[in-house]
Amino acid sequence: MTQYEVYNMKNRPPIAYFIAVPAALICFSNLGFILSIYAVNILSANTINAVIPLSVLIYMAVCYITGRKLTAAKRIKVPESPWALYLPTLVPFVTGLIVNFFPKAPSRLPFTTFSNWQMTLFAVLNLFQTFLADMSTAFLLAVNAAGIACFAIGERRAAKSGSIDRPLPGIKFAAPAVIILAALFAGGEYSKYLHDLSTVDVDPSEYDRYIAMADRAGSQEGYGFPYENGLSSVDLRPYYVENPENKLAVLSEPSELIISDPDKMPVLDGAEAAYPVYSAIAGACYENIGEIQAAAKKSDEALPVPVRFTNTIKAYEGLILGDVDIFFGAMPSAEQKKLAEEAGKTLVMTPIGKEAFVFFVSGENPVDGLTSEQIRDIYSGKTNNWSKLGGENIPILAFQRPKNSGSQTMMEHFMGDVPLKEPLKVEFEQSMIGVITAVADYQNKRSSIGYSFRYYASGMVDEGAESDIKFLSLDGIYPDTGTIQSGEYPMTTSLYAIYLEENDNENVPLLAGFMTGRQGQEIIEKTGYIPLE
């Protein structure tokens, strides 16, 4: 009995057919995708917008040619199941769905890479389908459905030209096929949904900022933030004391403390959220500060700038080194206190206002409050799902802040003896540098939780990404003005003016005293903080 007679007897396509069809579709679609990228780069067109239609057209052509050429054999004239002809065309689609289940690591390639080299190899071998899966599962399904249709057209042409009496699959097979495709599609979408809720995303446009943050200790260009030479995440220009249209708080009467000598004006620096406070204080107490500040910033002679901004970490360092006279912000971290101690300096900490350390989640999260113990369980890694806290059955993305930042120092204080788990980080590979790892910024997902100071989160951040967060009640107490001023809210804290006891500028303690007095407290309240009383 010949091999041909065996195939006719069994009415089944040969094994080689089941290998050749998916291999042809995958290999030639990958080649078409690569050629599309190459052609688009030569034409200097918008890569993604041009590659998508070109590569999809090539894929459809590949499907048609495969259907036309690989189904023309007489030996698969009447297969046992007509669907057997089309089953191999689903293989590329299934590989795209499989890619969706892989934990991804973003890159600047035209598709995502993966933390495991075996997964990355699988994705590269299925390059075109990986690209489609990155676009969306719906796009993956639509392109493959069009490809299967083109394959069917080619198969019909092959049957007609070869006078092969091969019927189309019957309608009774359509329902199972649709169910299978729908299940695969739903599984892919659910996988992407869970992946989105349980992982940190990073857009390639944010790479430069995270690179700077990852190596902040040696960076002379800030932390990669968009403002103040990379030092600030918000635009501070509306709070510049030299800006004639600034938004700074203004006293209702002339200041009782006026410092006229520019050489005796204490140099002020501090946390991002405290900048509007100390800039307003300088505006009230420093004579002609607008002109002095503007001249100092423009001078080539390195004149001292009375109102500086270098953010929490560098401002503390400047205080210890004597470059800054008064620091404004939260309490110093243990490391920062140690830095002062090692330098033989004594910190004088003057509370000038009340603030709240708050926890927040997405407005879509049904959880409205947590206990201190529950939050410690989250940030120690003991609790990892919102369902254990009265929320949805989704993982918890617990975001932290960079070490030694004001909010991270406060979080460490809140945790007490309970160790913080490893912070969520972004990780990506950058040519010439290697793998970049940095603490991830808060991303407002249904599964997210973060923390900050109330003034910063509610009063200083522009409307946008943070506008739909909601503050959580802590131990049953919501952080509003009344509970903060009374101290009822558990994480009520202080905004400090901190200076060195060794500082010989007599105006430093005078200015600190002014801030605790009637007029200083007026500025504190008008800025948006809670006054001491």
Coordinates of C-alpha atoms in Angstrom, one line a residue:
M1 CA 0.0 0.0 0.0
T2 CA 1.4 3.3 -1.0
Q3 CA 1.7 6.4 1.2
Y4 CA -0.9 8.1 -1.0
E5 CA -3.4 5.3 -0.5
V6 CA -2.9 5.5 3.3
Y7 CA -3.9 9.2 3.3
N8 CA -6.9 8.5 1.1
M9 CA -8.0 5.7 3.4
K10 CA -7.8 7.7 6.5
N11 CA -9.1 10.9 4.9
R12 CA -6.7 13.0 6.9
P13 CA -4.2 15.7 5.7
P14 CA -0.6 14.5 6.1
I15 CA 1.4 15.4 9.2
A16 CA 3.6 17.6 7.0
Y17 CA 0.6 19.8 6.2
F18 CA 0.0 20.6 9.9
I19 CA 3.7 21.6 10.2
A20 CA 4.0 23.4 6.9
V21 CA 1.0 25.7 7.3
P22 CA 1.8 27.3 10.7
A23 CA 5.5 27.3 9.9
A24 CA 4.9 29.2 6.6
L25 CA 2.5 31.7 8.2
I26 CA 4.8 32.4 11.2
C27 CA 8.1 32.6 9.2
F28 CA 6.9 34.6 6.3
S29 CA 4.8 37.0 8.5
N30 CA 7.9 37.6 10.7
L31 CA 10.0 38.3 7.6
G32 CA 7.3 40.6 6.2
F33 CA 7.2 42.4 9.6
I34 CA 11.0 42.9 9.6
L35 CA 11.0 44.1 6.0
S36 CA 8.1 46.5 6.9
I37 CA 10.2 48.1 9.6
Y38 CA 13.2 48.3 7.4
A39 CA 11.3 49.9 4.6
V40 CA 9.6 52.4 6.9
N41 CA 12.9 53.4 8.4
I42 CA 14.3 54.0 4.9
L43 CA 11.4 56.2 4.1
S44 CA 11.8 58.0 7.5
A45 CA 8.1 57.6 8.2
N46 CA 6.3 57.3 11.5
T47 CA 7.4 53.8 12.4
I48 CA 4.4 52.3 14.2
N49 CA 1.7 54.1 12.1
A50 CA 3.3 52.9 8.9
V51 CA 4.5 49.5 10.0
I52 CA 1.0 48.4 11.1
P53 CA -0.9 48.5 7.8
L54 CA 2.1 47.4 5.7
S55 CA 2.8 44.3 7.9
V56 CA -0.8 43.4 8.1
L57 CA -1.2 43.5 4.3
I58 CA 1.9 41.3 4.0
Y59 CA 0.4 38.9 6.5
M60 CA -2.9 38.7 4.6
A61 CA -1.0 38.0 1.4
V62 CA 1.1 35.3 3.1
C63 CA -2.2 33.7 4.4
Y64 CA -3.7 33.8 0.9
I65 CA -0.6 32.3 -0.8
T66 CA -0.3 29.6 1.9
G67 CA -4.0 28.6 1.4
R68 CA -3.5 28.6 -2.3
K69 CA -0.4 26.5 -2.5
L70 CA -0.4 24.2 0.5
T71 CA -4.0 22.9 0.1
A72 CA -3.8 22.0 -3.6
A73 CA -2.8 18.4 -3.0
K74 CA -5.1 15.7 -4.3
R75 CA -4.4 13.5 -1.2
I76 CA -6.4 15.9 1.1
K77 CA -9.3 16.0 -1.4
V78 CA -11.9 14.9 1.1
P79 CA -10.5 15.2 4.6
E80 CA -12.3 13.4 7.5
S81 CA -13.1 16.8 9.0
P82 CA -13.0 19.9 6.7
W83 CA -11.9 21.9 9.7
A84 CA -8.7 20.0 9.7
L85 CA -7.6 22.2 6.8
Y86 CA -8.1 25.4 8.8
L87 CA -6.9 24.2 12.2
P88 CA -3.2 24.9 11.5
T89 CA -4.1 28.6 10.7
L90 CA -5.0 29.1 14.4
V91 CA -1.5 28.2 15.6
P92 CA -0.1 31.8 15.0
F93 CA -3.1 33.3 16.8
V94 CA -2.6 30.9 19.8
T95 CA 1.1 31.9 20.0
G96 CA 0.0 35.5 20.3
L97 CA -2.4 34.7 23.1
I98 CA 0.4 32.7 24.9
V99 CA 2.6 35.7 24.7
N100 CA 0.0 37.7 26.6
F101 CA 0.4 35.4 29.6
F102 CA 4.1 36.1 29.9
P103 CA 5.2 38.7 32.5
K104 CA 6.5 41.6 30.4
A105 CA 9.5 43.9 30.8
P106 CA 9.0 47.0 28.6
S107 CA 11.7 48.0 26.0
R108 CA 12.2 50.3 23.1
L109 CA 11.9 47.5 20.7
P110 CA 8.7 47.3 18.6
F111 CA 7.4 44.7 21.0
T112 CA 7.8 44.0 24.8
T113 CA 10.5 41.7 26.0
F114 CA 10.3 39.4 29.0
S115 CA 12.1 38.6 32.2
N116 CA 12.9 35.0 31.1
W117 CA 15.1 34.4 28.1
Q118 CA 13.1 31.3 27.1
M119 CA 9.9 33.5 27.0
T120 CA 11.8 36.2 25.0
L121 CA 13.0 33.6 22.5
F122 CA 9.5 32.3 22.1
A123 CA 8.2 35.9 21.5
V124 CA 11.0 36.6 19.0
L125 CA 10.2 33.4 17.1
N126 CA 6.6 34.7 16.9
L127 CA 7.7 38.3 16.3
F128 CA 4.6 39.4 14.3
Q129 CA 2.1 37.8 16.6
T130 CA 3.9 39.3 19.6
F131 CA 3.6 42.7 18.0
L132 CA -0.1 42.2 17.4
A133 CA -0.6 41.1 21.0
D134 CA 1.2 44.2 22.3
M135 CA -1.3 46.4 20.3
S136 CA -4.3 44.7 21.9
T137 CA -6.0 41.3 22.1
A138 CA -8.9 42.6 20.0
F139 CA -6.4 43.7 17.3
L140 CA -4.7 40.3 17.5
L141 CA -8.0 38.6 16.9
A142 CA -9.1 40.9 14.1
V143 CA -5.9 40.5 12.1
N144 CA -5.8 36.8 12.5
A145 CA -9.5 36.5 11.6
A146 CA -8.7 38.5 8.4
G147 CA -5.7 36.2 7.8
I148 CA -7.9 33.1 8.1
A149 CA -10.4 34.6 5.7
C150 CA -7.6 35.2 3.2
F151 CA -6.4 31.6 3.8
A152 CA -9.9 30.3 3.0
I153 CA -10.1 32.4 -0.2
G154 CA -6.7 30.9 -1.3
E155 CA -7.9 27.4 -0.3
R156 CA -11.1 27.8 -2.4
R157 CA -9.1 29.0 -5.3
A158 CA -6.8 26.0 -5.0
A159 CA -9.8 23.6 -4.9
K160 CA -11.5 25.3 -7.9
S161 CA -8.4 25.4 -10.1
G162 CA -7.5 21.8 -9.3
S163 CA -11.1 20.5 -9.7
I164 CA -11.0 19.2 -6.2
D165 CA -14.4 18.4 -4.7
R166 CA -13.6 19.7 -1.2
P167 CA -16.6 21.1 0.7
L168 CA -16.4 24.0 3.1
P169 CA -16.7 23.2 6.8
G170 CA -20.4 22.8 7.8
I171 CA -22.3 25.2 10.0
K172 CA -22.4 22.7 12.7
F173 CA -18.7 23.1 13.2
A174 CA -18.9 26.9 13.3
A175 CA -20.5 27.1 16.8
P176 CA -17.6 25.2 18.5
A177 CA -15.1 27.2 16.5
V178 CA -16.7 30.5 17.6
I179 CA -16.8 29.3 21.2
I180 CA -13.2 28.3 21.2
L181 CA -12.1 31.6 19.7
A182 CA -14.3 33.5 22.2
A183 CA -12.8 31.5 25.0
L184 CA -9.2 32.2 23.8
F185 CA -10.0 35.9 23.3
A186 CA -11.6 36.2 26.8
G187 CA -8.7 34.3 28.4
G188 CA -6.3 36.7 26.7
E189 CA -8.2 39.8 27.8
Y190 CA -8.5 38.5 31.4
S191 CA -4.8 37.7 31.4
K192 CA -4.0 41.3 30.3
Y193 CA -6.4 42.7 32.9
L194 CA -4.7 40.8 35.7
H195 CA -1.3 41.6 34.3
D196 CA -2.2 45.3 34.3
L197 CA -3.5 45.2 37.9
S198 CA -0.5 43.3 39.2
T199 CA 2.5 44.9 37.4
V200 CA 4.1 48.3 37.1
D201 CA 4.1 49.9 33.7
V202 CA 6.7 52.2 32.3
D203 CA 6.4 54.1 29.0
P204 CA 9.6 54.5 27.0
S205 CA 9.0 58.3 27.2
E206 CA 9.8 58.0 30.9
Y207 CA 13.1 56.1 30.6
D208 CA 15.3 59.2 30.9
R209 CA 13.6 60.3 34.1
Y210 CA 13.9 56.8 35.7
I211 CA 17.6 56.6 34.5
A212 CA 18.3 59.8 36.5
M213 CA 16.4 58.6 39.5
A214 CA 18.2 55.2 39.5
D215 CA 21.5 57.0 39.8
R216 CA 20.5 60.1 41.7
A217 CA 23.5 60.0 44.1
G218 CA 26.0 60.7 41.3
S219 CA 23.7 62.8 39.1
Q220 CA 24.3 66.5 38.7
E221 CA 21.1 66.9 36.7
G222 CA 18.5 66.2 39.4
Y223 CA 16.3 63.2 39.7
G224 CA 14.8 63.2 36.2
F225 CA 11.7 65.1 37.1
P226 CA 10.3 67.5 34.5
Y227 CA 10.9 70.7 36.4
E228 CA 13.7 72.6 38.2
N229 CA 16.5 70.9 36.4
G230 CA 15.0 67.5 37.2
L231 CA 14.4 68.2 40.9
S232 CA 10.7 68.8 41.0
S233 CA 7.7 66.8 39.8
V234 CA 5.5 69.9 39.7
D235 CA 5.9 73.3 38.1
L236 CA 7.1 75.7 40.9
R237 CA 7.2 78.9 38.7
P238 CA 3.7 80.0 40.0
Y239 CA 5.4 80.1 43.5
Y240 CA 8.5 82.0 42.5
V241 CA 9.0 85.0 44.7
E242 CA 10.3 87.0 41.8
N243 CA 7.3 86.2 39.7
P244 CA 5.0 89.3 39.8
E245 CA 2.0 87.1 39.1
N246 CA 2.8 84.5 41.7
K247 CA 0.2 82.6 43.8
L248 CA 2.0 83.0 47.1
A249 CA 0.1 83.8 50.3
V250 CA 0.1 87.5 51.3
L251 CA -0.2 88.9 54.8
S252 CA -3.2 91.1 55.5
E253 CA -0.9 93.7 57.1
P254 CA 2.8 94.7 56.8
S255 CA 5.2 92.1 58.2
E256 CA 6.5 92.6 61.8
L257 CA 9.8 91.1 60.7
I258 CA 11.7 92.8 57.8
I259 CA 15.2 91.7 56.8
S260 CA 16.9 94.3 54.6
D261 CA 20.5 93.2 54.3
P262 CA 20.8 90.6 51.5
D263 CA 23.9 89.1 53.2
K264 CA 21.8 88.5 56.3
M265 CA 18.8 86.9 54.6
P266 CA 18.7 83.2 55.6
V267 CA 19.0 80.9 52.7
L268 CA 15.8 78.8 52.5
D269 CA 15.5 75.3 50.9
G270 CA 13.4 72.3 51.5
A271 CA 10.8 69.8 50.3
E272 CA 8.8 70.2 47.1
A273 CA 5.5 70.6 49.0
A274 CA 7.0 73.1 51.4
Y275 CA 8.2 75.5 48.6
P276 CA 5.1 77.6 48.6
V277 CA 5.4 78.2 52.3
Y278 CA 9.0 79.3 52.5
S279 CA 8.8 81.3 49.3
A280 CA 5.8 83.2 50.8
I281 CA 7.7 83.8 54.1
A282 CA 10.6 85.2 52.1
G283 CA 8.2 87.4 50.2
A284 CA 6.8 88.8 53.4
C285 CA 10.0 89.2 55.4
Y286 CA 12.8 89.9 52.9
E287 CA 12.9 93.4 51.6
N288 CA 13.1 93.7 47.7
I289 CA 13.3 89.9 47.6
G290 CA 11.9 89.7 44.0
E291 CA 14.7 91.8 42.6
I292 CA 17.4 90.2 44.8
Q293 CA 16.2 86.7 43.8
A294 CA 16.0 87.5 40.1
A295 CA 19.5 89.1 40.1
A296 CA 21.0 86.1 42.0
K297 CA 19.6 83.6 39.6
K298 CA 21.0 85.5 36.6
S299 CA 24.3 86.4 38.0
D300 CA 27.5 84.7 36.8
E301 CA 29.2 85.4 40.1
A302 CA 27.6 82.6 42.0
L303 CA 25.6 84.9 44.3
P304 CA 23.7 83.2 47.1
V305 CA 20.1 82.6 46.1
P306 CA 17.9 83.3 49.2
V307 CA 15.0 81.0 48.1
R308 CA 16.5 77.8 46.8
F309 CA 14.9 74.5 45.7
T310 CA 17.0 71.3 45.6
N311 CA 14.3 68.9 47.1
T312 CA 14.4 67.1 50.4
I313 CA 17.6 65.0 50.1
K314 CA 19.9 67.6 48.7
A315 CA 18.4 70.4 50.8
Y316 CA 19.2 68.4 54.0
E317 CA 22.8 67.9 52.7
G318 CA 23.0 71.6 52.1
L319 CA 21.8 72.3 55.6
I320 CA 24.5 70.1 57.1
L321 CA 27.2 71.6 54.9
G322 CA 26.2 75.1 55.7
D323 CA 24.9 76.1 52.3
V324 CA 21.3 76.3 53.6
D325 CA 20.2 78.2 56.7
I326 CA 16.7 76.8 57.2
F327 CA 15.3 73.6 55.8
F328 CA 11.5 73.3 55.4
G329 CA 9.8 69.9 55.3
A330 CA 9.1 66.7 57.3
M331 CA 11.1 65.3 60.1
P332 CA 14.6 64.0 59.1
S333 CA 15.2 60.3 58.5
A334 CA 17.4 58.3 60.7
E335 CA 20.1 58.5 58.1
Q336 CA 19.8 62.3 57.8
K337 CA 20.0 62.6 61.6
K338 CA 23.1 60.4 61.6
L339 CA 24.6 62.6 58.9
A340 CA 24.2 65.7 61.2
E341 CA 25.6 63.8 64.1
E342 CA 28.7 62.6 62.2
A343 CA 29.3 66.2 61.1
G344 CA 29.1 67.4 64.7
K345 CA 26.0 69.4 64.1
T346 CA 22.8 69.9 66.2
L347 CA 19.5 70.2 64.5
V348 CA 16.9 72.6 65.9
M349 CA 13.5 71.5 64.8
T350 CA 10.7 74.1 65.0
P351 CA 7.1 72.9 64.1
I352 CA 5.4 75.7 62.0
G353 CA 2.3 73.9 60.8
K354 CA 0.3 70.8 60.9
E355 CA 0.1 68.3 58.1
A356 CA -1.3 64.8 57.6
F357 CA 0.4 61.8 56.2
V358 CA -2.3 60.2 54.0
F359 CA -2.9 57.0 52.2
F360 CA -4.8 57.0 48.9
V361 CA -6.3 54.6 46.3
S362 CA -8.0 54.9 43.0
G363 CA -11.5 56.4 43.1
E364 CA -12.7 53.1 41.5
N365 CA -11.5 51.2 44.6
P366 CA -14.5 50.4 46.9
V367 CA -12.3 50.4 50.0
D368 CA -12.8 53.7 51.9
G369 CA -10.7 53.1 54.9
L370 CA -8.1 50.8 56.5
T371 CA -6.6 50.3 59.9
S372 CA -2.9 51.0 60.7
E373 CA -2.4 47.3 61.1
Q374 CA -3.9 46.5 57.7
I375 CA -1.7 49.1 56.0
R376 CA 1.4 47.7 57.8
D377 CA 0.3 44.2 56.6
I378 CA 0.1 45.5 53.0
Y379 CA 3.5 47.2 53.1
S380 CA 5.3 44.4 54.9
G381 CA 4.0 41.9 52.2
K382 CA 1.7 40.0 54.6
T383 CA -1.5 41.1 52.7
N384 CA -1.4 41.0 48.9
N385 CA -5.1 41.0 47.8
W386 CA -7.8 43.6 48.2
S387 CA -10.4 40.9 48.9
K388 CA -8.9 40.4 52.4
L389 CA -9.7 44.1 53.1
G390 CA -13.3 44.2 51.9
G391 CA -12.4 45.0 48.3
E392 CA -12.3 43.2 45.0
N393 CA -10.5 40.0 44.4
I394 CA -7.5 41.7 42.7
P395 CA -3.8 41.9 43.7
I396 CA -2.5 45.0 45.7
L397 CA 0.0 47.2 44.0
A398 CA 1.6 49.0 47.0
F399 CA 3.7 51.9 45.8
Q400 CA 6.5 53.5 47.8
R401 CA 8.7 56.6 47.4
P402 CA 12.4 56.9 46.9
K403 CA 14.6 56.4 50.0
N404 CA 15.2 59.5 52.1
S405 CA 12.4 61.5 50.4
G406 CA 10.1 63.2 53.0
S407 CA 7.2 60.9 52.5
Q408 CA 9.3 57.7 52.6
T409 CA 10.9 58.9 55.8
M410 CA 7.4 59.3 57.3
M411 CA 6.4 55.9 56.0
E412 CA 9.3 54.3 57.7
H413 CA 8.3 56.1 60.9
F414 CA 4.7 54.8 60.5
M415 CA 5.9 51.2 60.0
G416 CA 7.9 51.3 63.3
D417 CA 9.6 47.9 63.8
V418 CA 7.7 46.3 60.9
P419 CA 10.1 46.1 57.9
L420 CA 9.0 47.5 54.6
K421 CA 8.9 45.1 51.8
E422 CA 11.0 45.7 48.7
P423 CA 9.4 48.6 46.8
L424 CA 7.8 48.2 43.4
K425 CA 10.3 49.0 40.8
V426 CA 10.5 49.6 37.1
E427 CA 13.0 47.7 35.2
F428 CA 14.1 48.0 31.6
E429 CA 17.2 47.5 29.4
Q430 CA 18.9 50.5 27.9
S431 CA 21.7 50.1 25.4
M432 CA 25.1 51.5 26.5
I433 CA 23.9 51.5 30.1
G434 CA 22.4 48.0 30.8
V435 CA 19.5 47.1 33.0
I436 CA 17.9 50.2 34.8
T437 CA 16.1 49.7 38.0
A438 CA 14.3 52.5 39.9
V439 CA 11.5 52.9 42.5
A440 CA 8.2 53.2 40.6
D441 CA 6.1 56.3 40.7
Y442 CA 2.5 55.9 41.8
Q443 CA 0.2 54.6 39.1
N444 CA -3.5 55.1 39.7
K445 CA -4.9 51.7 39.0
R446 CA -7.8 49.9 40.6
S447 CA -5.3 47.8 42.5
S448 CA -3.0 50.6 43.6
I449 CA -2.3 52.2 47.0
G450 CA 0.1 55.0 47.7
Y451 CA 1.0 57.6 50.3
S452 CA 2.0 61.2 50.5
F453 CA 1.5 64.4 52.5
R454 CA -2.1 65.7 52.2
Y455 CA -1.1 69.2 51.1
Y456 CA 1.0 67.8 48.3
A457 CA -1.6 65.3 47.1
S458 CA -4.6 67.6 47.2
G459 CA -3.4 71.2 46.9
M460 CA -0.3 71.3 44.8
V461 CA -0.6 68.6 42.1
D462 CA -2.3 69.8 39.0
E463 CA -5.6 68.3 37.9
G464 CA -4.8 65.1 35.9
A465 CA -3.4 61.8 37.0
E466 CA -3.9 62.4 40.7
S467 CA -7.3 64.1 40.4
D468 CA -9.3 60.8 40.8
I469 CA -7.5 59.5 43.8
K470 CA -9.4 59.3 47.1
F471 CA -7.9 59.5 50.6
L472 CA -8.5 56.6 53.0
S473 CA -9.7 56.9 56.5
L474 CA -7.1 55.6 58.9
D475 CA -8.4 53.7 61.9
G476 CA -11.8 55.2 61.2
I477 CA -10.7 58.8 61.0
Y478 CA -10.8 60.7 57.7
P479 CA -8.0 63.3 57.1
D480 CA -9.9 66.6 56.9
T481 CA -9.0 70.0 58.3
G482 CA -10.9 69.4 61.6
T483 CA -9.3 66.0 62.4
I484 CA -5.9 67.2 61.5
Q485 CA -6.0 70.4 63.6
S486 CA -7.4 68.5 66.6
G487 CA -4.8 65.7 66.2
E488 CA -7.6 63.1 66.0
Y489 CA -6.3 61.8 62.7
P490 CA -3.6 59.2 63.7
M491 CA -1.0 60.4 61.2
T492 CA -1.1 64.1 61.9
T493 CA 2.4 65.4 61.7
S494 CA 4.2 68.7 61.6
L495 CA 5.8 70.8 58.9
Y496 CA 9.2 71.8 60.3
A497 CA 11.6 74.7 59.9
I498 CA 15.0 73.1 60.8
Y499 CA 18.2 74.9 61.3
L500 CA 21.6 74.2 62.9
E501 CA 22.2 75.3 66.5
E502 CA 25.7 76.3 65.3
N503 CA 24.4 78.8 62.8
D504 CA 25.7 82.3 63.7
N505 CA 23.2 84.3 61.5
E506 CA 21.0 86.0 64.1
N507 CA 18.1 86.2 61.7
V508 CA 17.7 82.4 61.5
P509 CA 16.1 81.9 64.9
L510 CA 14.2 85.2 64.5
L511 CA 12.7 83.9 61.2
A512 CA 11.9 80.5 62.8
G513 CA 10.2 82.4 65.7
F514 CA 8.2 84.6 63.3
M515 CA 6.8 81.5 61.6
T516 CA 5.3 80.2 64.9
G517 CA 3.8 83.6 65.6
R518 CA 0.5 85.2 64.5
Q519 CA 1.7 86.4 61.1
G520 CA 3.7 83.3 60.3
Q521 CA 0.6 81.2 61.1
E522 CA -1.5 83.4 58.8
I523 CA 0.9 82.5 55.9
I524 CA 0.8 78.8 56.9
E525 CA -3.0 78.8 56.8
K526 CA -3.4 80.8 53.6
T527 CA -0.9 78.5 51.8
G528 CA -3.1 75.5 52.6
Y529 CA -1.5 73.9 55.6
I530 CA -3.2 73.6 59.0
P531 CA -2.0 76.2 61.6
L532 CA -0.6 75.1 64.9
E533 CA -3.7 76.3 66.8

